[in-house]
CSV table of C-alpha atoms in Angstrom, one decimal:
chain,number,residue,atom,x,y,z
A,1,GLN,CA,79.7,92.1,132.3
A,2,ALA,CA,80.9,95.5,131.3
A,3,GLN,CA,84.4,94.2,131.1
A,4,LEU,CA,83.6,91.6,128.6
A,5,GLN,CA,81.5,93.8,126.6
A,6,LEU,CA,84.4,96.0,126.3
A,7,GLN,CA,86.8,93.4,125.4
A,8,LEU,CA,84.5,92.3,122.6
A,9,VAL,CA,84.3,95.7,121.2
A,10,ALA,CA,88.0,96.4,121.4
A,11,ASP,CA,88.7,93.0,119.8
A,12,SER,CA,86.5,93.7,116.9
A,13,MET,CA,88.2,97.1,116.1
A,14,PRO,CA,90.9,96.8,113.2
A,15,ILE,CA,93.3,99.0,115.1
A,16,VAL,CA,95.6,98.5,118.3
A,17,VAL,CA,94.4,99.3,121.3
A,18,THR,CA,96.4,98.8,124.6
A,19,ARG,CA,96.6,100.1,128.3
A,20,CYS,CA,99.9,100.5,129.4
A,21,SER,CA,101.2,101.5,133.3
A,22,ARG,CA,103.3,104.0,134.8
A,23,ASP,CA,106.2,101.2,135.0
A,24,LEU,CA,106.0,100.9,131.1
A,25,LYS,CA,104.3,97.8,131.2
A,26,TYR,CA,101.5,96.3,129.3
A,27,ILE,CA,98.3,95.9,131.2
A,28,TRP,CA,95.8,95.0,128.5
A,29,VAL,CA,95.9,94.7,124.7
A,30,ASN,CA,93.2,93.8,122.1
A,31,LYS,CA,93.3,91.1,119.5
A,32,HIS,CA,94.4,93.0,116.7
A,33,CYS,CA,97.6,94.4,118.7
A,34,ALA,CA,98.5,90.7,119.5
A,35,ASP,CA,97.9,89.8,115.7
A,36,TRP,CA,99.7,93.0,114.5
A,37,LEU,CA,102.6,92.1,116.7
A,38,GLY,CA,102.5,88.5,115.8
A,39,ARG,CA,102.5,87.3,119.6
A,40,PRO,CA,99.9,86.0,121.6
A,41,VAL,CA,98.1,88.2,124.0
A,42,ASP,CA,99.7,86.2,127.0
A,43,ASP,CA,103.1,86.9,125.6
A,44,ILE,CA,102.4,91.0,125.8
A,45,VAL,CA,100.3,91.6,128.9
A,46,GLY,CA,102.3,92.0,132.1
A,47,ARG,CA,105.7,92.5,129.7
A,48,PRO,CA,107.7,95.8,129.5
A,49,ILE,CA,107.0,97.7,126.5
A,50,ALA,CA,110.9,97.9,125.7
A,51,LYS,CA,110.9,94.1,125.5
A,52,VAL,CA,107.6,93.8,123.3
A,53,LEU,CA,108.2,96.3,121.1
A,54,GLY,CA,112.0,96.3,120.8
A,55,GLU,CA,114.7,98.6,122.1
A,56,GLU,CA,114.9,100.6,118.9
A,57,ALA,CA,111.2,101.2,119.1
A,58,PHE,CA,111.3,101.9,122.6
A,59,LYS,CA,113.9,104.7,122.3
A,60,GLN,CA,111.9,106.3,119.4
A,61,LEU,CA,108.9,106.3,121.7
A,62,GLN,CA,110.0,107.1,125.1
A,63,HIS,CA,109.7,110.9,124.9
A,64,ARG,CA,106.0,110.4,124.0
A,65,PHE,CA,105.5,108.0,127.1
A,66,GLU,CA,107.0,110.7,129.2
A,67,GLN,CA,104.5,113.2,127.6
A,68,VAL,CA,101.5,111.2,128.3
A,69,LEU,CA,103.0,110.3,132.0
A,70,ARG,CA,103.1,114.0,132.8
A,71,GLY,CA,99.2,114.0,132.1
A,72,LYS,CA,99.2,115.2,128.7
A,73,GLN,CA,97.0,113.7,125.7
A,74,VAL,CA,99.8,112.6,122.6
A,75,ASN,CA,99.0,112.4,119.2
A,76,PHE,CA,101.6,111.9,116.5
A,77,GLU,CA,102.5,110.2,113.1
A,78,GLN,CA,105.9,108.7,113.0
A,79,GLN,CA,107.8,105.8,111.2
A,80,ILE,CA,108.9,103.4,114.3
A,81,ASP,CA,111.1,100.5,113.7
A,82,TYR,CA,109.4,97.6,115.5
A,83,LEU,CA,111.0,94.4,116.8
A,84,GLY,CA,109.9,91.5,114.4
A,85,LEU,CA,107.8,94.1,112.1
A,86,GLY,CA,110.5,96.3,111.2
A,87,PRO,CA,109.7,100.3,110.0
A,88,ARG,CA,106.2,101.0,110.1
A,89,TRP,CA,104.3,104.2,109.8
A,90,VAL,CA,101.9,104.5,112.7
A,91,HIS,CA,99.3,107.2,113.7
A,92,ALA,CA,99.1,107.1,117.4
A,93,HIS,CA,96.9,108.7,120.2
A,94,TYR,CA,97.6,108.3,123.7
A,95,THR,CA,95.4,109.3,126.5
A,96,PRO,CA,96.6,109.4,130.2
A,97,THR,CA,94.9,107.3,133.0
A,98,PHE,CA,94.8,108.6,136.5
A,99,ASP,CA,94.8,106.8,140.1
A,100,ALA,CA,92.4,107.7,142.8
A,101,SER,CA,94.6,111.3,143.7
A,102,GLY,CA,94.6,112.4,140.1
A,103,VAL,CA,98.2,111.3,139.5
A,104,PRO,CA,98.8,109.8,136.0
A,105,ASP,CA,99.2,106.1,136.4
A,106,GLY,CA,99.5,104.9,132.9
A,107,TRP,CA,97.6,105.6,129.5
A,108,VAL,CA,95.6,104.0,126.8
A,109,ALA,CA,97.0,103.9,123.4
A,110,VAL,CA,95.0,103.7,120.1
A,111,VAL,CA,97.6,103.1,117.3
A,112,MET,CA,96.8,102.7,113.5
A,113,ASP,CA,99.5,101.3,111.1
A,114,ILE,CA,99.3,103.7,108.2
A,115,THR,CA,102.3,102.3,106.3
A,116,PRO,CA,100.1,101.5,103.3
A,117,ARG,CA,99.1,105.1,103.1
A,118,LYS,CA,102.6,106.6,103.5
A,119,THR,CA,103.8,104.2,100.8
A,120,ALA,CA,101.0,105.1,98.4
A,121,GLU,CA,101.7,109.1,99.3
A,122,ASP,CA,105.6,108.6,98.6
A,123,SER,CA,104.7,106.8,95.3
A,124,LEU,CA,102.4,109.6,94.3
A,125,ARG,CA,104.9,112.2,95.2
A,126,GLN,CA,107.5,110.4,93.1
A,127,SER,CA,105.1,110.1,90.3
A,128,GLU,CA,104.4,113.9,90.4
A,129,VAL,CA,108.3,114.5,90.4
A,130,ARG,CA,108.5,112.1,87.2
A,131,LYS,CA,105.5,113.9,85.5
A,132,SER,CA,107.1,117.3,86.3
A,133,ALA,CA,110.5,116.4,84.8
A,134,ILE,CA,108.7,115.1,81.8
A,135,LEU,CA,106.7,118.1,81.5
A,136,GLN,CA,109.5,120.5,81.7
A,137,ALA,CA,111.7,118.6,79.3
A,138,SER,CA,109.4,117.7,76.6
A,139,LEU,CA,110.0,119.6,73.3
A,140,ASP,CA,106.0,119.3,72.6
A,141,ALA,CA,103.5,121.8,74.1
A,142,ILE,CA,101.7,120.0,76.5
A,143,ILE,CA,98.5,121.4,77.9
A,144,SER,CA,96.1,119.9,80.3
A,145,ILE,CA,92.6,121.1,80.9
A,146,ASP,CA,89.7,120.1,83.3
A,147,HIS,CA,86.2,119.4,82.2
A,148,HIS,CA,85.3,123.2,82.0
A,149,GLY,CA,88.2,123.7,79.7
A,150,LEU,CA,90.4,125.6,82.2
A,151,ILE,CA,94.0,124.9,82.2
A,152,MET,CA,95.5,122.7,84.8
A,153,GLU,CA,99.0,122.2,83.0
A,154,TRP,CA,100.9,124.5,81.0
A,155,ASN,CA,104.5,123.4,80.0
A,156,PRO,CA,107.6,125.4,79.0
A,157,ALA,CA,107.1,124.4,75.3
A,158,ALA,CA,103.6,125.5,75.4
A,159,GLU,CA,105.1,129.0,76.7
A,160,ARG,CA,107.3,129.1,73.8
A,161,THR,CA,104.7,128.0,71.5
A,162,PHE,CA,101.7,130.2,72.3
A,163,GLY,CA,103.3,133.0,74.1
A,164,TRP,CA,101.8,133.0,77.3
A,165,SER,CA,103.6,132.4,80.4
A,166,ARG,CA,102.8,129.2,82.7
A,167,ASP,CA,101.3,131.8,85.3
A,168,GLU,CA,99.4,133.7,82.8
A,169,ALA,CA,97.7,130.6,81.3
A,170,MET,CA,97.1,128.6,84.4
A,171,GLY,CA,93.2,128.6,85.3
A,172,LYS,CA,92.1,130.4,82.2
A,173,ASP,CA,90.0,129.0,79.5
A,174,LEU,CA,92.0,127.2,76.9
A,175,ALA,CA,89.7,128.4,73.8
A,176,THR,CA,90.5,132.3,74.8
A,177,LEU,CA,94.2,131.8,74.9
A,178,ILE,CA,95.0,129.7,71.8
A,179,ILE,CA,92.0,129.6,69.6
A,180,PRO,CA,91.4,132.8,67.5
A,181,GLU,CA,88.2,134.5,68.2
A,182,ARG,CA,86.8,134.1,64.9
A,183,LEU,CA,87.1,130.3,65.1
A,184,ARG,CA,85.8,130.0,68.8
A,185,GLU,CA,82.1,129.5,67.9
A,186,LYS,CA,83.4,126.3,65.7
């Protein structure tokens, strides 16, 4: 009964959960793991990890397996080239399991595919680089402020136009830097 309940819980989770053995084979996998790998559960359980994930992925993960089999918890984010999936970014947590004498006999792996997040982060980084290049090259003064009127961006043309360096302007109130005191009330 407890085993069935555990299976139900693990199968309902949208992350990969597996149990692996010291001899580097799958003992158990949840439904999401099988779906993610595009294989039936029966085609994974009992098979060597290298055959299921592919030799390239196995090579990339082998040192992680060695760590967990020394009894250490292992957490990492890494891009892995999986057989049938190609390169995928994963966040993984491996917890060792122990036999009756206290020797590590395998591990439980919880793995989340974070490829969409990494792709979004990379796109944002590239966008920031483009934005920075545009700001630096612009002949027009470009100033960005937050909802309190504090300066968040100040490009080189703004430095030339208003006489304040970027370091001097950042975080300051826009009105105090560029609006003459007699006109600020208006």
